mmCIF file of C-alpha atoms in Angstrom:
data_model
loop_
_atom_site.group_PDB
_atom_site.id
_atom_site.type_symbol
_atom_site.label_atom_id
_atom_site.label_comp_id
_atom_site.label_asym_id
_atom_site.label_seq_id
_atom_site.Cartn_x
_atom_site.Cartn_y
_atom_site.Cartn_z
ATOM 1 C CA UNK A 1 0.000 0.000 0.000
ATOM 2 C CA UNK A 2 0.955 3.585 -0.875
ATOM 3 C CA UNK A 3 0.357 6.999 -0.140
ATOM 4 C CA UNK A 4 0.868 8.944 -3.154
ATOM 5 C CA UNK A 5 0.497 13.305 -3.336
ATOM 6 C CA UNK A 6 0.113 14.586 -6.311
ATOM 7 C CA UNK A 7 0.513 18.405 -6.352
ATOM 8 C CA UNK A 8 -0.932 20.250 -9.348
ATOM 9 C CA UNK A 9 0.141 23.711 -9.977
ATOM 10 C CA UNK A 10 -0.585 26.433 -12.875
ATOM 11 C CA UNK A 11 2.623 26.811 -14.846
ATOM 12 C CA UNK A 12 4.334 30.355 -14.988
ATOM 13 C CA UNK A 13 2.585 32.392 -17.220
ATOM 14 C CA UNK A 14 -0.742 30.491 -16.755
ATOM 15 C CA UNK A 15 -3.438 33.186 -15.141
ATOM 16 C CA UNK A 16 -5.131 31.731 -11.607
ATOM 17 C CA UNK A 17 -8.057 33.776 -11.635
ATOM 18 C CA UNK A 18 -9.020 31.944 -8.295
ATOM 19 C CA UNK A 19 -6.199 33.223 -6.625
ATOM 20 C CA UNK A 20 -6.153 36.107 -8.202
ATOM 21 C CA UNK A 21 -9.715 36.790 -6.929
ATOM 22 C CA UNK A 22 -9.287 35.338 -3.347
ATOM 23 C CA UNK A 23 -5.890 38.228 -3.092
ATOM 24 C CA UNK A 24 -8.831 40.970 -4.320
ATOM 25 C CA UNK A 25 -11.537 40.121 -1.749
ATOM 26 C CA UNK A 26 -8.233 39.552 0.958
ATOM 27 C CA UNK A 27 -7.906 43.026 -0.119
ATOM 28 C CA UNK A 28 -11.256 43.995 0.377
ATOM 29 C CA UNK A 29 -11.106 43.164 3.886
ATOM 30 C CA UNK A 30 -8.035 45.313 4.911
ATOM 31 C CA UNK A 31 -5.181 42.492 4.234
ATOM 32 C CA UNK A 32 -3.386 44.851 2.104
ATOM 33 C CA UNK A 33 -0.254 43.462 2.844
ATOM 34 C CA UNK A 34 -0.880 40.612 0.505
ATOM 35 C CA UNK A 35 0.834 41.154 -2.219
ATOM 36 C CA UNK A 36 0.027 37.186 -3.976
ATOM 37 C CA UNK A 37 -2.414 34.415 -3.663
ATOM 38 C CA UNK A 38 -1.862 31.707 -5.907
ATOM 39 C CA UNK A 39 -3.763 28.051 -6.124
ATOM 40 C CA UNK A 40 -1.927 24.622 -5.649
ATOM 41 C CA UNK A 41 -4.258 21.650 -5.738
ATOM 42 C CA UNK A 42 -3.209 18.365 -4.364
ATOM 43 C CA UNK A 43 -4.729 14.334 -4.856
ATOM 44 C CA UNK A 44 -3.922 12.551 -1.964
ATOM 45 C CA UNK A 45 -4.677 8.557 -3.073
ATOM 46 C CA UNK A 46 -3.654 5.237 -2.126
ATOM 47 C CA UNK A 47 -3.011 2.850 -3.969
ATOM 48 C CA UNK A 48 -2.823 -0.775 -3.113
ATOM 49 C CA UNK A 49 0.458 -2.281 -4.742
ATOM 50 C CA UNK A 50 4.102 -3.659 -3.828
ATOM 51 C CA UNK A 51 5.933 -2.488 -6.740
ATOM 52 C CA UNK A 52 7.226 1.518 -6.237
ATOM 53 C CA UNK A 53 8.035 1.477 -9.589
ATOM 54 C CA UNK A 54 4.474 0.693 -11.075
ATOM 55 C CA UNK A 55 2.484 2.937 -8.818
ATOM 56 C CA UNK A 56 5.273 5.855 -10.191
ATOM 57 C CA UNK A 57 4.272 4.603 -13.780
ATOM 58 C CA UNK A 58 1.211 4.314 -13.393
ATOM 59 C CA UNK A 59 0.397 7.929 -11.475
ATOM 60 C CA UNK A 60 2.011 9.937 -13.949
ATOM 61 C CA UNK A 61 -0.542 7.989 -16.510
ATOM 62 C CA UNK A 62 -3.301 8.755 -14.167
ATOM 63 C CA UNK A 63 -1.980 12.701 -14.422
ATOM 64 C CA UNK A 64 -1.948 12.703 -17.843
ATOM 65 C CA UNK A 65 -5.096 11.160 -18.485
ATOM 66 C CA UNK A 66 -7.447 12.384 -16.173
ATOM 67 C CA UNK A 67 -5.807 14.245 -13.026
ATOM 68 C CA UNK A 68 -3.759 17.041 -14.935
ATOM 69 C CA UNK A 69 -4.116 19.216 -17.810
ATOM 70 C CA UNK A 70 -0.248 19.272 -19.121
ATOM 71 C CA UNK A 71 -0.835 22.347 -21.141
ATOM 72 C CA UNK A 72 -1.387 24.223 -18.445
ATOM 73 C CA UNK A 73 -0.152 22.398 -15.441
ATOM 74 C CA UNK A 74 3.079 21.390 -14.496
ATOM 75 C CA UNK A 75 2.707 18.671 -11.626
ATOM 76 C CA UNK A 76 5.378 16.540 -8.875
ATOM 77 C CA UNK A 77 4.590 13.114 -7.469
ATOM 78 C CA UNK A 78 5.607 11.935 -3.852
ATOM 79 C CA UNK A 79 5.218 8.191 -3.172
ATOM 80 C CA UNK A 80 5.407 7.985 0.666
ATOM 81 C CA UNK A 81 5.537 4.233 2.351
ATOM 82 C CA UNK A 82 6.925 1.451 0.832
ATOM 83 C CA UNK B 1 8.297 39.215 3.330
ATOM 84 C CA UNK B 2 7.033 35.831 4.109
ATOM 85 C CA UNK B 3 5.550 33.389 1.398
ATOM 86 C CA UNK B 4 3.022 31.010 3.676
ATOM 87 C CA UNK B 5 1.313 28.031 2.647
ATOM 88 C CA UNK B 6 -2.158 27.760 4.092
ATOM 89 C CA UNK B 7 -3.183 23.673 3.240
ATOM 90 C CA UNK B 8 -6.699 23.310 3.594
ATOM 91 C CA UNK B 9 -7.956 19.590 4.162
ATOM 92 C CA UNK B 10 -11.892 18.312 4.459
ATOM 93 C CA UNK B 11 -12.736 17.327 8.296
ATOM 94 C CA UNK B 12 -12.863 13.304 8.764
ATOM 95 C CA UNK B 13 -16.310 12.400 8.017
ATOM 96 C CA UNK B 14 -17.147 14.891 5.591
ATOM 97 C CA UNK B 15 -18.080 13.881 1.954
ATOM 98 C CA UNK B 16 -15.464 14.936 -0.204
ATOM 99 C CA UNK B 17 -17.527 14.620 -3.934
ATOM 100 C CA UNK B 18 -14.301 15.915 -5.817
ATOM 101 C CA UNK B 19 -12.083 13.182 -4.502
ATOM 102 C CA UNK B 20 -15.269 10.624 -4.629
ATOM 103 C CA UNK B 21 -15.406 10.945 -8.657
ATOM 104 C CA UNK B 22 -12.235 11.253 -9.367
ATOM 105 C CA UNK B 23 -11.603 7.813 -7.643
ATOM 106 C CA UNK B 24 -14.477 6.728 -9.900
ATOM 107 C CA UNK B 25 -13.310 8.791 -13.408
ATOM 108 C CA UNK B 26 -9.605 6.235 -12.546
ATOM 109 C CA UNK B 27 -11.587 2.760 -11.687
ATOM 110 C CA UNK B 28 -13.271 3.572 -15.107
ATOM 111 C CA UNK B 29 -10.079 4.395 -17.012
ATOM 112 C CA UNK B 30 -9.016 1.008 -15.595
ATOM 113 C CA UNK B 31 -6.619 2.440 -12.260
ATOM 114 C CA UNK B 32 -8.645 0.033 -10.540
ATOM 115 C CA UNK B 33 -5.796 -0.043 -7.403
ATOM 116 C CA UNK B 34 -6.714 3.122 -6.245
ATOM 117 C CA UNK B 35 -8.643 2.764 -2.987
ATOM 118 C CA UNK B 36 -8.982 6.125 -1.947
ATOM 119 C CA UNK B 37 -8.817 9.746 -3.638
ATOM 120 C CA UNK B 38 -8.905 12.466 -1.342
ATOM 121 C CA UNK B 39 -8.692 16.584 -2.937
ATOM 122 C CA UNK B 40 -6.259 19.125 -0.400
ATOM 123 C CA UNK B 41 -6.216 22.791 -1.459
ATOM 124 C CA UNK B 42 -3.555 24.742 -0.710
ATOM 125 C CA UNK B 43 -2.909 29.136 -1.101
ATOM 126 C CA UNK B 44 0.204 30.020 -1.314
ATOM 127 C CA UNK B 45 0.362 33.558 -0.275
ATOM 128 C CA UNK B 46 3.231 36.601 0.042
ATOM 129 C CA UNK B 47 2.996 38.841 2.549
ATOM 130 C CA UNK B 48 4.967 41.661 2.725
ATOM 131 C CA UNK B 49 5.682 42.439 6.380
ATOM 132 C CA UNK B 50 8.567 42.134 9.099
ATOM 133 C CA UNK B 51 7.027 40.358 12.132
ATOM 134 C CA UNK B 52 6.525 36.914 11.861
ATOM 135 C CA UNK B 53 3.844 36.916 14.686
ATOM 136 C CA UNK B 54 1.959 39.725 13.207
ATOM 137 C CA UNK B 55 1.816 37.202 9.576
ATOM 138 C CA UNK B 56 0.498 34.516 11.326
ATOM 139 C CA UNK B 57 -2.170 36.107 13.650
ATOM 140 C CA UNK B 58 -3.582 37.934 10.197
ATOM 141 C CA UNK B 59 -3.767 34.241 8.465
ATOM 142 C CA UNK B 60 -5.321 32.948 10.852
ATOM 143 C CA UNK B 61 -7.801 35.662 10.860
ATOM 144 C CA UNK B 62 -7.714 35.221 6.710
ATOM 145 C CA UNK B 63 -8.369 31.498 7.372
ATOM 146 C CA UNK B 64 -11.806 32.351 9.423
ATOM 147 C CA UNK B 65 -12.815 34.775 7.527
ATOM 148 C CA UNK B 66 -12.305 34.070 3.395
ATOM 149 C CA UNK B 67 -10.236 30.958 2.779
ATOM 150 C CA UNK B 68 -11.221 28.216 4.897
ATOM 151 C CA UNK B 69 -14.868 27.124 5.822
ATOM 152 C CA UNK B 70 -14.074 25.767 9.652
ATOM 153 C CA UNK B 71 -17.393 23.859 10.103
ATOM 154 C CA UNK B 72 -16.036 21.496 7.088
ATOM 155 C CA UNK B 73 -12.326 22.422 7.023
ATOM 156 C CA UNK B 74 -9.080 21.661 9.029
ATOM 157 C CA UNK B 75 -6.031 23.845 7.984
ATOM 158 C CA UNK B 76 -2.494 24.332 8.510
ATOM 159 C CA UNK B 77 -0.190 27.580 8.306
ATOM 160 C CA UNK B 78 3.144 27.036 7.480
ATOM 161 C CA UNK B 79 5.777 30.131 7.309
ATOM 162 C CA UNK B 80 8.295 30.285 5.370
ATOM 163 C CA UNK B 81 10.989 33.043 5.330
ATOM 164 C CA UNK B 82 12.260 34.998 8.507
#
């Protein structure tokens, strides 16, 4: 069994108007010292296997397939147990 | 100037519908080892102050007031910078 984080970020350049709207309304509540907000999701799964190796394959298939969008994303992986 | 990483997880027991389909969308793309998905957001802020304290007594007011709901949500501040 594995633990397995996989954080998603916008890649530079990308706009995060979620952030971008949570540093306005930060603003609008007298945080001014903000001066950035930006969004990180994570997937926290576990995955029942014995093989490191194949749960490392087969997450990055799950991120490009379904749990990423690699045009706009760029994302790490972090297999914890073992 | 501090950067500080608020992660923001769903209380045990609460439904978590994100995580809940996308464990679903991978059993039907065939990642049928996958036991669990669970979704963790995280802000990743920059504040632009000198007192440490100050930074985290005004997240944790930012936390109860805009990003966190803290009937559903448990969070974490971490700090980074000095």
């Amino acid at each position: 069994m594995f633990e397995v984080k996989v954080t998603i970020k916008l890649k530079k350049g990308i706009s995060d108007p979620e952030g971008f709207n949570t540093l306005k309304a930060l603003h609008l509540l007298g945080f001014d010292k903000v001066i950035e907000a930006k969004t990180i999701r994570i997937f926290d799964l576990k995955i029942d296997s014995k093989d490191k190796n194949n749960v490392r394959d087969d997450v990055e298939k799950m991120c490009q397939r379904l749990l990423t969008n690699p045009v706009i994303h760029d994302y790490e992986i972090e297999i914890i147990g073992d």
